[in-house]
């Protein structure tokens, strides 16, 4: 059971409790699950009981006690434990890490996207990657480079979550914006009277010509800072060293692809499997498991900076892990090596997919 499947299972348990009259709440649209916090246990945990306590008019622990029987007998769950004020902690049957890695490799760069049939226009088409889910969002930005880039990235994120998005700008885009950064909008002119959702004002960069950085570095420089921060658009984004977050993300991705080539030379392939006792693997699994939640939150808040910072966290968890992937010396490839290689490939897949949503290339060679 993957985190996404577990989230659906928890949501279904809430619906069953509401239908049975044991809880009187509006069923939330989404439930977030993640690694257990301090004092927690098992494979995953959720704070849904704490979220529902106030509308239900009951203490969080009582809400958790109501939900527990609906979860304890669910397929894939071996145990449900209550901790703290009302956290639900889950132990899963089989290998939860292997299931997560297998899910990422199955979904590819679309891991974390909303479920649904493939849309007709691909990941950047107007109907989004999975087809519209009923939401229609109009993003209108002022005629300013950073605002346009942020709006376009927000549109990509919203489409990844199933929304139908239209973008507009207060005036026609400058030709070099499209030529260098690839940005486009559906319409130029005043904001549409209906369905207008303006992107948040964002401070413009101090540098009057950030385009000199080129497509990838410029987009990262404009998207990585939080919306209220003024971006730095100097040469630090072009430096090929660990102090540059964009370099770390792209380097981590390239390293995972190089490991795949090296493994092929050693005649072994990736196979998801148990990764027990490997603390580096656990940190990386936690970051990968959080990816769907990050995409959802970044889309909901029109905040591509959340995705950019998450990719840095994934890269920082990936790089230390990679040293243990391949056999050393006369060591023969084992099931553990194949499982580590699968996790490395999953990390590379998440990094590539996230960079693509930001409009940034993820080269296999650096």
Short mmCIF file of N, CA, C and O in Angstrom, two decimals, residues 167-272:
data_model
loop_
_atom_site.label_atom_id
_atom_site.label_comp_id
_atom_site.label_asym_id
_atom_site.label_seq_id
_atom_site.Cartn_x
_atom_site.Cartn_y
_atom_site.Cartn_z
N UNK A 167 -4.60 30.92 -18.68
CA UNK A 167 -3.69 31.95 -18.21
C UNK A 167 -3.84 33.20 -19.06
O UNK A 167 -4.12 33.14 -20.26
N UNK A 168 -3.64 34.35 -18.42
CA UNK A 168 -3.69 35.62 -19.13
C UNK A 168 -2.72 36.58 -18.50
O UNK A 168 -2.28 36.41 -17.35
N UNK A 169 -2.37 37.62 -19.26
CA UNK A 169 -1.43 38.63 -18.79
C UNK A 169 -1.99 40.00 -19.16
O UNK A 169 -2.75 40.13 -20.13
N UNK A 170 -1.60 41.00 -18.39
CA UNK A 170 -2.13 42.34 -18.61
C UNK A 170 -1.76 42.94 -19.94
O UNK A 170 -2.39 43.91 -20.40
N UNK A 171 -0.73 42.41 -20.61
CA UNK A 171 -0.30 42.90 -21.92
C UNK A 171 0.40 41.76 -22.64
O UNK A 171 0.78 40.76 -22.01
N UNK A 172 0.57 41.86 -23.94
CA UNK A 172 1.29 40.79 -24.66
C UNK A 172 2.68 40.57 -24.08
O UNK A 172 3.37 41.52 -23.69
N UNK A 173 3.11 39.32 -24.04
CA UNK A 173 4.42 38.99 -23.51
C UNK A 173 5.52 39.53 -24.41
O UNK A 173 5.37 39.60 -25.64
N UNK A 174 6.64 39.88 -23.80
CA UNK A 174 7.80 40.28 -24.58
C UNK A 174 8.31 39.07 -25.36
O UNK A 174 8.37 37.95 -24.83
N UNK A 175 8.67 39.25 -26.62
CA UNK A 175 9.11 38.10 -27.43
C UNK A 175 10.26 37.32 -26.80
O UNK A 175 10.31 36.09 -26.89
N UNK A 176 11.20 38.04 -26.13
CA UNK A 176 12.34 37.33 -25.55
C UNK A 176 11.93 36.48 -24.36
O UNK A 176 12.60 35.51 -24.01
N UNK A 177 10.82 36.81 -23.68
CA UNK A 177 10.35 35.96 -22.58
C UNK A 177 10.00 34.58 -23.10
O UNK A 177 10.32 33.56 -22.48
N UNK A 178 9.34 34.56 -24.24
CA UNK A 178 8.97 33.27 -24.85
C UNK A 178 10.18 32.60 -25.47
O UNK A 178 10.38 31.39 -25.33
N UNK A 179 11.02 33.38 -26.12
CA UNK A 179 12.18 32.80 -26.80
C UNK A 179 13.16 32.17 -25.82
O UNK A 179 13.69 31.09 -26.07
N UNK A 180 13.41 32.84 -24.69
CA UNK A 180 14.41 32.35 -23.75
C UNK A 180 13.81 31.38 -22.74
O UNK A 180 14.37 30.32 -22.46
N UNK A 181 12.66 31.73 -22.17
CA UNK A 181 12.09 30.95 -21.07
C UNK A 181 10.96 30.04 -21.50
O UNK A 181 10.51 29.20 -20.71
N UNK A 182 10.46 30.20 -22.70
CA UNK A 182 9.38 29.34 -23.16
C UNK A 182 8.02 29.65 -22.57
O UNK A 182 7.10 28.84 -22.69
N UNK A 183 7.86 30.82 -21.92
CA UNK A 183 6.57 31.13 -21.29
C UNK A 183 5.56 31.58 -22.35
O UNK A 183 5.91 32.25 -23.32
N UNK A 184 4.34 31.18 -22.12
CA UNK A 184 3.23 31.55 -23.00
C UNK A 184 1.98 31.75 -22.14
O UNK A 184 1.89 31.21 -21.04
N UNK A 185 1.04 32.53 -22.64
CA UNK A 185 -0.25 32.68 -21.98
C UNK A 185 -1.34 32.47 -23.01
O UNK A 185 -1.10 32.57 -24.22
N UNK A 186 -2.54 32.17 -22.52
CA UNK A 186 -3.65 31.93 -23.43
C UNK A 186 -4.24 33.21 -23.98
O UNK A 186 -4.82 33.21 -25.06
N UNK A 187 -4.11 34.31 -23.22
CA UNK A 187 -4.70 35.58 -23.66
C UNK A 187 -3.94 36.73 -23.03
O UNK A 187 -3.33 36.58 -21.96
N UNK A 188 -3.97 37.88 -23.68
CA UNK A 188 -3.35 39.09 -23.15
C UNK A 188 -4.40 40.19 -23.10
O UNK A 188 -5.25 40.30 -23.99
N UNK A 189 -4.35 41.00 -22.06
CA UNK A 189 -5.32 42.07 -21.90
C UNK A 189 -5.84 42.12 -20.48
O UNK A 189 -5.28 41.49 -19.57
N UNK A 190 -6.93 42.84 -20.24
CA UNK A 190 -7.49 42.94 -18.89
C UNK A 190 -7.90 41.57 -18.36
O UNK A 190 -8.21 40.66 -19.12
N UNK A 191 -7.92 41.45 -17.04
CA UNK A 191 -8.33 40.19 -16.42
C UNK A 191 -9.78 39.88 -16.78
O UNK A 191 -10.63 40.77 -16.80
N UNK A 192 -10.08 38.63 -17.11
CA UNK A 192 -11.47 38.25 -17.41
C UNK A 192 -12.39 38.58 -16.24
O UNK A 192 -12.00 38.47 -15.08
N UNK A 193 -13.61 39.00 -16.56
CA UNK A 193 -14.53 39.42 -15.51
C UNK A 193 -14.96 38.26 -14.65
O UNK A 193 -15.18 38.41 -13.45
N UNK A 194 -15.12 37.08 -15.26
CA UNK A 194 -15.57 35.92 -14.49
C UNK A 194 -14.43 34.93 -14.32
O UNK A 194 -13.53 34.85 -15.16
N UNK A 195 -14.46 34.24 -13.21
CA UNK A 195 -13.48 33.21 -12.89
C UNK A 195 -12.07 33.75 -12.77
O UNK A 195 -11.10 33.00 -12.86
N UNK A 196 -11.92 35.04 -12.55
CA UNK A 196 -10.58 35.61 -12.46
C UNK A 196 -9.97 35.32 -11.10
O UNK A 196 -10.54 35.64 -10.07
N UNK A 197 -8.83 34.68 -11.11
CA UNK A 197 -8.08 34.43 -9.88
C UNK A 197 -6.68 34.99 -10.13
O UNK A 197 -5.88 34.39 -10.82
N UNK A 198 -6.41 36.15 -9.58
CA UNK A 198 -5.11 36.78 -9.82
C UNK A 198 -4.02 36.08 -9.04
O UNK A 198 -4.23 35.67 -7.90
N UNK A 199 -2.87 35.91 -9.64
CA UNK A 199 -1.73 35.39 -8.89
C UNK A 199 -1.30 36.44 -7.88
O UNK A 199 -1.52 37.63 -8.07
N UNK A 200 -0.67 35.99 -6.80
CA UNK A 200 -0.23 36.91 -5.77
C UNK A 200 0.86 37.83 -6.29
O UNK A 200 1.69 37.41 -7.08
N UNK A 201 0.87 39.11 -5.84
CA UNK A 201 1.98 39.99 -6.24
C UNK A 201 3.30 39.40 -5.77
O UNK A 201 3.40 38.88 -4.66
N UNK A 202 4.29 39.48 -6.62
CA UNK A 202 5.62 38.95 -6.27
C UNK A 202 6.65 40.02 -6.54
O UNK A 202 6.58 40.71 -7.57
N UNK A 203 7.62 40.20 -5.65
CA UNK A 203 8.66 41.20 -5.90
C UNK A 203 9.46 40.84 -7.15
O UNK A 203 9.82 39.69 -7.36
N UNK A 204 9.72 41.84 -7.97
CA UNK A 204 10.52 41.61 -9.17
C UNK A 204 12.00 41.50 -8.80
O UNK A 204 12.44 42.01 -7.77
N UNK A 205 12.78 40.80 -9.61
CA UNK A 205 14.23 40.71 -9.32
C UNK A 205 14.89 42.07 -9.45
O UNK A 205 14.46 42.92 -10.22
N UNK A 206 15.97 42.25 -8.68
CA UNK A 206 16.72 43.49 -8.76
C UNK A 206 17.44 43.61 -10.09
O UNK A 206 17.59 44.69 -10.65
N UNK A 207 17.91 42.49 -10.60
CA UNK A 207 18.64 42.47 -11.86
C UNK A 207 17.69 42.83 -13.00
O UNK A 207 16.68 42.15 -13.19
N UNK A 208 17.99 43.85 -13.78
CA UNK A 208 17.07 44.23 -14.85
C UNK A 208 17.05 43.24 -16.01
O UNK A 208 16.14 43.29 -16.83
N UNK A 209 18.03 42.32 -16.08
CA UNK A 209 18.08 41.39 -17.20
C UNK A 209 18.39 39.98 -16.73
O UNK A 209 19.47 39.43 -17.01
N UNK A 210 17.45 39.33 -16.00
CA UNK A 210 17.71 37.96 -15.54
C UNK A 210 17.76 36.95 -16.68
O UNK A 210 18.23 35.83 -16.49
N UNK A 211 17.27 37.32 -17.86
CA UNK A 211 17.26 36.38 -18.99
C UNK A 211 18.66 35.94 -19.39
O UNK A 211 18.82 34.90 -20.03
N UNK A 212 19.67 36.72 -19.00
CA UNK A 212 21.03 36.35 -19.37
C UNK A 212 21.46 35.04 -18.72
O UNK A 212 22.44 34.42 -19.15
N UNK A 213 20.72 34.59 -17.69
CA UNK A 213 21.04 33.32 -17.05
C UNK A 213 20.67 32.13 -17.92
O UNK A 213 21.12 31.00 -17.67
N UNK A 214 19.83 32.33 -18.92
CA UNK A 214 19.34 31.21 -19.70
C UNK A 214 18.09 30.62 -19.10
O UNK A 214 17.68 30.95 -17.98
N UNK A 215 17.48 29.72 -19.84
CA UNK A 215 16.16 29.20 -19.46
C UNK A 215 16.13 28.55 -18.07
O UNK A 215 15.37 28.97 -17.19
N UNK A 216 16.94 27.55 -17.85
CA UNK A 216 16.82 26.77 -16.63
C UNK A 216 17.19 27.56 -15.39
O UNK A 216 16.46 27.59 -14.40
N UNK A 217 18.35 28.23 -15.41
CA UNK A 217 18.79 28.97 -14.24
C UNK A 217 17.88 30.15 -13.96
O UNK A 217 17.60 30.47 -12.80
N UNK A 218 17.39 30.81 -15.00
CA UNK A 218 16.50 31.95 -14.80
C UNK A 218 15.17 31.51 -14.19
O UNK A 218 14.67 32.12 -13.24
N UNK A 219 14.61 30.45 -14.73
CA UNK A 219 13.34 29.97 -14.18
C UNK A 219 13.52 29.56 -12.72
O UNK A 219 12.68 29.85 -11.87
N UNK A 220 14.60 28.86 -12.40
CA UNK A 220 14.84 28.46 -11.02
C UNK A 220 14.99 29.69 -10.12
O UNK A 220 14.43 29.74 -9.03
N UNK A 221 15.76 30.68 -10.59
CA UNK A 221 15.98 31.89 -9.79
C UNK A 221 14.67 32.59 -9.48
O UNK A 221 14.51 33.16 -8.38
N UNK A 222 13.71 32.55 -10.39
CA UNK A 222 12.44 33.23 -10.19
C UNK A 222 11.43 32.39 -9.42
O UNK A 222 10.53 32.94 -8.77
N UNK A 223 11.57 31.07 -9.46
CA UNK A 223 10.56 30.19 -8.86
C UNK A 223 10.97 29.66 -7.49
O UNK A 223 10.10 29.35 -6.67
N UNK A 224 12.25 29.51 -7.21
CA UNK A 224 12.69 28.91 -5.95
C UNK A 224 12.40 29.76 -4.73
O UNK A 224 11.98 29.24 -3.69
N UNK A 225 12.55 31.10 -4.77
CA UNK A 225 12.26 31.89 -3.56
C UNK A 225 10.76 31.91 -3.26
O UNK A 225 9.92 31.79 -4.16
N UNK A 226 10.44 32.06 -1.99
CA UNK A 226 9.04 32.24 -1.60
C UNK A 226 8.49 33.49 -2.26
O UNK A 226 9.24 34.41 -2.62
N UNK A 227 7.17 33.54 -2.41
CA UNK A 227 6.54 34.62 -3.17
C UNK A 227 6.88 36.00 -2.61
O UNK A 227 6.99 36.97 -3.37
N UNK A 228 7.05 36.10 -1.29
CA UNK A 228 7.30 37.42 -0.70
C UNK A 228 8.76 37.82 -0.75
O UNK A 228 9.11 38.94 -0.37
N UNK A 229 9.66 36.93 -1.18
CA UNK A 229 11.09 37.22 -1.23
C UNK A 229 11.48 37.77 -2.60
O UNK A 229 10.98 37.31 -3.63
N UNK A 230 12.41 38.72 -2.60
CA UNK A 230 12.91 39.23 -3.86
C UNK A 230 13.99 38.27 -4.38
O UNK A 230 14.95 37.98 -3.67
N UNK A 231 13.85 37.77 -5.58
CA UNK A 231 14.79 36.77 -6.07
C UNK A 231 16.16 37.35 -6.39
O UNK A 231 16.29 38.51 -6.80
N UNK A 232 17.19 36.53 -6.20
CA UNK A 232 18.53 36.85 -6.64
C UNK A 232 18.74 36.23 -8.01
O UNK A 232 18.49 35.04 -8.20
N UNK A 233 19.20 37.01 -8.93
CA UNK A 233 19.36 36.50 -10.30
C UNK A 233 20.79 36.71 -10.78
O UNK A 233 21.03 37.05 -11.94
N UNK A 234 21.75 36.49 -9.89
CA UNK A 234 23.16 36.61 -10.26
C UNK A 234 23.72 35.30 -10.74
O UNK A 234 23.02 34.29 -10.89
N UNK A 235 25.02 35.28 -10.93
CA UNK A 235 25.69 34.11 -11.47
C UNK A 235 25.74 32.93 -10.53
O UNK A 235 26.17 31.84 -10.94
N UNK A 236 25.29 33.09 -9.25
CA UNK A 236 25.33 31.96 -8.32
C UNK A 236 24.47 30.80 -8.79
O UNK A 236 24.70 29.65 -8.39
N UNK A 237 23.50 31.05 -9.66
CA UNK A 237 22.65 29.97 -10.16
C UNK A 237 23.31 29.17 -11.29
O UNK A 237 22.77 28.14 -11.71
N UNK A 238 24.45 29.64 -11.76
CA UNK A 238 25.17 28.94 -12.83
C UNK A 238 26.37 28.17 -12.31
O UNK A 238 26.97 27.38 -13.05
N UNK A 239 26.72 28.35 -11.04
CA UNK A 239 27.90 27.73 -10.47
C UNK A 239 27.66 26.23 -10.29
O UNK A 239 26.65 25.81 -9.74
N UNK A 240 28.60 25.41 -10.72
CA UNK A 240 28.48 23.95 -10.63
C UNK A 240 29.11 23.46 -9.33
O UNK A 240 30.17 22.82 -9.32
N UNK A 241 28.46 23.77 -8.21
CA UNK A 241 28.96 23.32 -6.92
C UNK A 241 27.77 23.14 -5.96
O UNK A 241 26.67 23.61 -6.23
N UNK A 242 28.03 22.48 -4.84
CA UNK A 242 26.95 22.09 -3.94
C UNK A 242 26.22 23.28 -3.32
O UNK A 242 25.08 23.15 -2.88
N UNK A 243 26.86 24.44 -3.26
CA UNK A 243 26.19 25.61 -2.70
C UNK A 243 25.06 26.13 -3.55
O UNK A 243 24.26 26.95 -3.09
N UNK A 244 24.95 25.64 -4.78
CA UNK A 244 23.89 26.06 -5.70
C UNK A 244 22.77 25.01 -5.65
O UNK A 244 22.95 23.88 -6.11
N UNK A 245 21.59 25.34 -5.10
CA UNK A 245 20.52 24.34 -4.97
C UNK A 245 20.09 23.73 -6.31
O UNK A 245 19.81 22.53 -6.37
N UNK A 246 20.04 24.54 -7.36
CA UNK A 246 19.66 23.99 -8.66
C UNK A 246 20.67 22.95 -9.11
O UNK A 246 20.31 21.88 -9.62
N UNK A 247 21.96 23.23 -8.92
CA UNK A 247 22.98 22.24 -9.28
C UNK A 247 22.79 20.95 -8.49
O UNK A 247 22.89 19.86 -9.05
N UNK A 248 22.51 21.05 -7.18
CA UNK A 248 22.34 19.84 -6.37
C UNK A 248 21.18 19.00 -6.87
O UNK A 248 21.28 17.77 -6.94
N UNK A 249 20.09 19.63 -7.24
CA UNK A 249 18.92 18.89 -7.72
C UNK A 249 19.25 18.19 -9.04
O UNK A 249 18.99 16.98 -9.21
N UNK A 250 19.84 18.90 -9.96
CA UNK A 250 20.14 18.32 -11.27
C UNK A 250 21.27 17.30 -11.17
O UNK A 250 21.27 16.28 -11.87
N UNK A 251 22.23 17.56 -10.29
CA UNK A 251 23.33 16.61 -10.10
C UNK A 251 22.83 15.31 -9.48
O UNK A 251 23.22 14.21 -9.90
N UNK A 252 21.93 15.41 -8.49
CA UNK A 252 21.37 14.20 -7.88
C UNK A 252 20.63 13.39 -8.93
O UNK A 252 20.74 12.16 -8.98
N UNK A 253 19.87 14.06 -9.80
CA UNK A 253 19.16 13.34 -10.86
C UNK A 253 20.15 12.66 -11.80
O UNK A 253 20.01 11.47 -12.14
N UNK A 254 21.18 13.39 -12.22
CA UNK A 254 22.16 12.81 -13.15
C UNK A 254 22.90 11.64 -12.52
O UNK A 254 23.19 10.64 -13.20
N UNK A 255 23.18 11.72 -11.22
CA UNK A 255 23.85 10.62 -10.54
C UNK A 255 22.98 9.37 -10.53
O UNK A 255 23.50 8.24 -10.70
N UNK A 256 21.69 9.52 -10.33
CA UNK A 256 20.82 8.33 -10.33
C UNK A 256 20.82 7.67 -11.71
O UNK A 256 20.80 6.45 -11.82
N UNK A 257 20.85 8.48 -12.76
CA UNK A 257 20.87 7.92 -14.11
C UNK A 257 22.22 7.25 -14.40
O UNK A 257 22.28 6.21 -15.07
N UNK A 258 23.30 7.83 -13.89
CA UNK A 258 24.61 7.22 -14.07
C UNK A 258 24.69 5.87 -13.36
O UNK A 258 25.28 4.92 -13.88
N UNK A 259 24.07 5.77 -12.18
CA UNK A 259 24.06 4.50 -11.46
C UNK A 259 23.33 3.43 -12.27
O UNK A 259 23.73 2.26 -12.27
N UNK A 260 22.26 3.82 -12.94
CA UNK A 260 21.56 2.85 -13.78
C UNK A 260 22.44 2.33 -14.90
O UNK A 260 22.43 1.13 -15.21
N UNK A 261 23.22 3.23 -15.50
CA UNK A 261 24.14 2.79 -16.57
C UNK A 261 25.24 1.90 -16.00
O UNK A 261 25.61 0.88 -16.61
N UNK A 262 25.76 2.27 -14.83
CA UNK A 262 26.80 1.45 -14.21
C UNK A 262 26.28 0.07 -13.83
O UNK A 262 26.98 -0.94 -13.98
N UNK A 263 25.05 0.02 -13.33
CA UNK A 263 24.46 -1.27 -12.97
C UNK A 263 24.28 -2.15 -14.19
O UNK A 263 24.50 -3.37 -14.15
N UNK A 264 23.90 -1.54 -15.32
CA UNK A 264 23.76 -2.31 -16.55
C UNK A 264 25.10 -2.92 -16.97
O UNK A 264 25.16 -4.05 -17.45
N UNK A 265 26.17 -2.15 -16.76
CA UNK A 265 27.50 -2.69 -17.07
C UNK A 265 27.84 -3.88 -16.18
O UNK A 265 28.60 -4.77 -16.59
N UNK A 266 27.28 -3.88 -14.96
CA UNK A 266 27.53 -4.99 -14.03
C UNK A 266 26.48 -6.10 -14.17
O UNK A 266 26.47 -7.05 -13.40
N UNK A 267 25.59 -5.92 -15.15
CA UNK A 267 24.58 -6.95 -15.49
C UNK A 267 23.59 -7.18 -14.36
O UNK A 267 23.21 -8.32 -14.09
N UNK A 268 23.16 -6.11 -13.69
CA UNK A 268 22.03 -6.28 -12.77
C UNK A 268 21.09 -5.09 -12.91
O UNK A 268 21.48 -4.01 -13.37
N UNK A 269 19.84 -5.33 -12.56
CA UNK A 269 18.80 -4.34 -12.74
C UNK A 269 18.12 -4.03 -11.41
O UNK A 269 18.32 -4.72 -10.42
N UNK A 270 17.30 -2.99 -11.43
CA UNK A 270 16.60 -2.56 -10.22
C UNK A 270 15.42 -3.47 -9.93
O UNK A 270 14.74 -3.94 -10.86
N UNK A 271 15.17 -3.71 -8.65
CA UNK A 271 14.01 -4.49 -8.22
C UNK A 271 13.60 -3.99 -6.83
O UNK A 271 14.34 -4.17 -5.87
N UNK A 272 12.44 -3.34 -6.71
CA UNK A 272 12.01 -2.84 -5.39
C UNK A 272 11.97 -3.97 -4.37
O UNK A 272 11.54 -5.09 -4.66
#
